[in-house]
């Protein structure tokens, strides 16, 4: 049984379809990437999956069960979400942010138990932030903030993680560090990824979005070709299997280089 499956999803913001007849799935333990240019529908699709918005058509199944028939608490027990590093309006500590991951497991006025504290501490240790538990979240670097948000997802104790371009604004070292860590968790992951080389390195399969639709689906080796990159992104690129990773390595060719070789 597929861990998650979407069938025929449609969503419109009133100015044309942001997502149109999109179907996808992820097997248990699979790392699935969603790529495509800005405005292609990646984030809208993910918002449908984690119920930030309700698709106007189609259905989403978790373990074969229609999520529209689940409570939001039930969905939160099955799914954790990590987006781009975001500002927090109040001065929460690192511990407080991670503790929010325990909310789906508790009633409204329940206090944290010893078991909750054990899970929070374990999550912070897992991402190397245990010594920073009492620091203010707002004072952390971008990479540290993302580690804390991943720790919050770990504390939520789900096996399905949705990522919405979580490393888009981070330096290369932080991107590799975070994706390495997520890969080691062996969860089911669906991730919108901006960087094609990161998508190539970490994803088992890719869905290419274009104008709100799934344009192509396949492995990185099947999809990350010069022809597809040209057709979807409108840029010239080379893509060759790297000998160390056996994954496509994409090199973009600027206009001045193309003019020089004419």
Tab-separated table of C-alpha atoms in Angstrom, residues 11-160:
chain	number	residue	atom	x	y	z
A	11	UNK	CA	-6.945	24.079	-6.829
A	12	UNK	CA	-7.533	27.609	-8.106
A	13	UNK	CA	-6.844	30.967	-6.471
A	14	UNK	CA	-9.385	32.528	-8.848
A	15	UNK	CA	-6.964	33.485	-11.621
A	16	UNK	CA	-6.519	30.160	-13.329
A	17	UNK	CA	-5.656	26.759	-11.979
A	18	UNK	CA	-2.650	26.711	-9.643
A	19	UNK	CA	-2.875	22.906	-9.530
A	20	UNK	CA	-4.743	21.017	-12.241
A	21	UNK	CA	-5.471	17.283	-12.243
A	22	UNK	CA	-2.319	16.375	-10.320
A	23	UNK	CA	-1.756	12.785	-9.210
A	24	UNK	CA	1.290	11.474	-7.367
A	25	UNK	CA	2.304	8.946	-4.754
A	26	UNK	CA	5.115	8.006	-2.391
A	27	UNK	CA	5.899	4.499	-1.220
A	28	UNK	CA	6.842	3.937	2.420
A	29	UNK	CA	10.431	5.112	2.995
A	30	UNK	CA	10.683	6.793	-0.410
A	31	UNK	CA	12.175	10.283	-0.906
A	32	UNK	CA	10.088	11.970	-3.622
A	33	UNK	CA	10.989	15.375	-5.021
A	34	UNK	CA	8.776	17.947	-6.716
A	35	UNK	CA	10.647	20.279	-9.040
A	36	UNK	CA	9.623	22.998	-11.475
A	37	UNK	CA	9.944	26.745	-12.050
A	38	UNK	CA	8.428	29.396	-9.808
A	39	UNK	CA	4.648	29.481	-10.163
A	40	UNK	CA	4.407	25.893	-11.386
A	41	UNK	CA	2.235	24.814	-8.434
A	42	UNK	CA	4.737	23.069	-6.140
A	43	UNK	CA	3.870	24.873	-2.902
A	44	UNK	CA	0.132	24.822	-3.617
A	45	UNK	CA	0.298	21.078	-4.132
A	46	UNK	CA	2.113	20.594	-0.823
A	47	UNK	CA	-0.411	22.820	0.975
A	48	UNK	CA	-3.136	20.478	-0.262
A	49	UNK	CA	-1.203	17.490	1.060
A	50	UNK	CA	-0.785	18.910	4.562
A	51	UNK	CA	-4.277	20.447	4.613
A	52	UNK	CA	-3.346	24.122	4.731
A	53	UNK	CA	-5.833	24.439	1.870
A	54	UNK	CA	-8.567	22.115	0.659
A	55	UNK	CA	-8.372	20.885	-2.942
A	56	UNK	CA	-11.449	21.772	-4.966
A	57	UNK	CA	-11.317	18.417	-6.742
A	58	UNK	CA	-9.559	15.129	-6.170
A	59	UNK	CA	-8.626	13.108	-3.121
A	60	UNK	CA	-5.614	12.463	-0.895
A	61	UNK	CA	-5.061	9.122	0.800
A	62	UNK	CA	-2.790	8.352	3.752
A	63	UNK	CA	-2.279	4.597	4.055
A	64	UNK	CA	-5.351	4.158	1.860
A	65	UNK	CA	-7.572	6.392	4.037
A	66	UNK	CA	-9.146	9.591	2.673
A	67	UNK	CA	-7.730	12.498	4.709
A	68	UNK	CA	-10.922	14.517	4.252
A	69	UNK	CA	-12.533	12.019	6.632
A	70	UNK	CA	-9.813	12.497	9.259
A	71	UNK	CA	-9.679	15.152	11.946
A	72	UNK	CA	-6.843	17.657	11.687
A	73	UNK	CA	-5.355	16.090	14.807
A	74	UNK	CA	-5.308	12.684	13.112
A	75	UNK	CA	-3.556	14.223	10.114
A	76	UNK	CA	-0.979	15.879	12.371
A	77	UNK	CA	-0.253	12.512	13.968
A	78	UNK	CA	0.604	11.164	10.512
A	79	UNK	CA	2.360	14.135	8.880
A	80	UNK	CA	5.055	16.628	9.861
A	81	UNK	CA	5.860	19.721	7.795
A	82	UNK	CA	9.113	21.657	7.457
A	83	UNK	CA	9.029	24.793	5.346
A	84	UNK	CA	11.507	27.558	4.701
A	85	UNK	CA	13.014	29.124	7.804
A	86	UNK	CA	10.350	31.477	9.132
A	87	UNK	CA	10.142	34.292	11.626
A	88	UNK	CA	8.531	33.608	14.989
A	89	UNK	CA	6.501	36.498	16.365
A	90	UNK	CA	7.159	35.664	20.019
A	91	UNK	CA	10.463	35.013	21.779
A	92	UNK	CA	10.267	31.240	22.040
A	93	UNK	CA	13.230	29.169	23.107
A	94	UNK	CA	14.590	26.318	21.010
A	95	UNK	CA	13.044	23.908	23.529
A	96	UNK	CA	9.643	25.591	23.205
A	97	UNK	CA	9.687	25.332	19.398
A	98	UNK	CA	10.496	21.624	19.491
A	99	UNK	CA	7.890	21.041	22.216
A	100	UNK	CA	5.232	22.264	19.767
A	101	UNK	CA	5.740	18.984	17.934
A	102	UNK	CA	4.126	17.204	20.859
A	103	UNK	CA	0.855	19.163	20.484
A	104	UNK	CA	-1.006	16.569	18.338
A	105	UNK	CA	-0.422	13.990	21.080
A	106	UNK	CA	-1.966	16.134	23.825
A	107	UNK	CA	-5.219	17.707	24.845
A	108	UNK	CA	-5.416	21.478	24.932
A	109	UNK	CA	-4.472	22.117	28.576
A	110	UNK	CA	-2.174	19.137	29.074
A	111	UNK	CA	1.274	19.872	30.429
A	112	UNK	CA	4.418	18.248	29.103
A	113	UNK	CA	5.101	14.934	30.809
A	114	UNK	CA	8.438	13.293	31.561
A	115	UNK	CA	7.932	11.232	28.390
A	116	UNK	CA	7.365	14.416	26.357
A	117	UNK	CA	10.597	15.867	27.746
A	118	UNK	CA	12.476	12.688	26.856
A	119	UNK	CA	11.192	12.871	23.271
A	120	UNK	CA	12.049	16.590	22.979
A	121	UNK	CA	15.554	16.011	24.330
A	122	UNK	CA	16.079	13.072	21.985
A	123	UNK	CA	14.929	15.167	18.989
A	124	UNK	CA	17.344	17.976	19.870
A	125	UNK	CA	20.197	15.502	20.301
A	126	UNK	CA	19.304	13.992	16.948
A	127	UNK	CA	19.927	17.307	15.153
A	128	UNK	CA	22.901	18.346	17.287
A	129	UNK	CA	21.056	21.166	19.077
A	130	UNK	CA	20.742	19.761	22.615
A	131	UNK	CA	23.213	22.308	23.998
A	132	UNK	CA	21.171	25.145	22.479
A	133	UNK	CA	17.832	24.201	24.057
A	134	UNK	CA	17.510	27.417	26.087
A	135	UNK	CA	18.659	29.828	23.381
A	136	UNK	CA	16.115	32.089	21.728
A	137	UNK	CA	15.024	30.734	18.366
A	138	UNK	CA	15.212	34.230	16.846
A	139	UNK	CA	18.953	34.418	17.610
A	140	UNK	CA	19.886	31.303	15.653
A	141	UNK	CA	21.444	31.180	12.201
A	142	UNK	CA	19.335	30.036	9.240
A	143	UNK	CA	20.845	26.557	9.308
A	144	UNK	CA	20.319	26.232	13.067
A	145	UNK	CA	16.689	27.306	12.724
A	146	UNK	CA	16.092	24.600	10.126
A	147	UNK	CA	17.654	22.017	12.441
A	148	UNK	CA	15.220	23.092	15.170
A	149	UNK	CA	12.235	22.820	12.807
A	150	UNK	CA	13.377	19.323	11.838
A	151	UNK	CA	13.691	18.472	15.545
A	152	UNK	CA	10.090	19.665	15.987
A	153	UNK	CA	9.053	17.291	13.196
A	154	UNK	CA	10.951	14.437	14.871
A	155	UNK	CA	9.225	15.193	18.189
A	156	UNK	CA	5.905	14.907	16.372
A	157	UNK	CA	6.754	11.196	15.908
A	158	UNK	CA	5.406	10.721	12.397
A	159	UNK	CA	6.982	8.725	9.603
A	160	UNK	CA	5.872	11.058	6.791
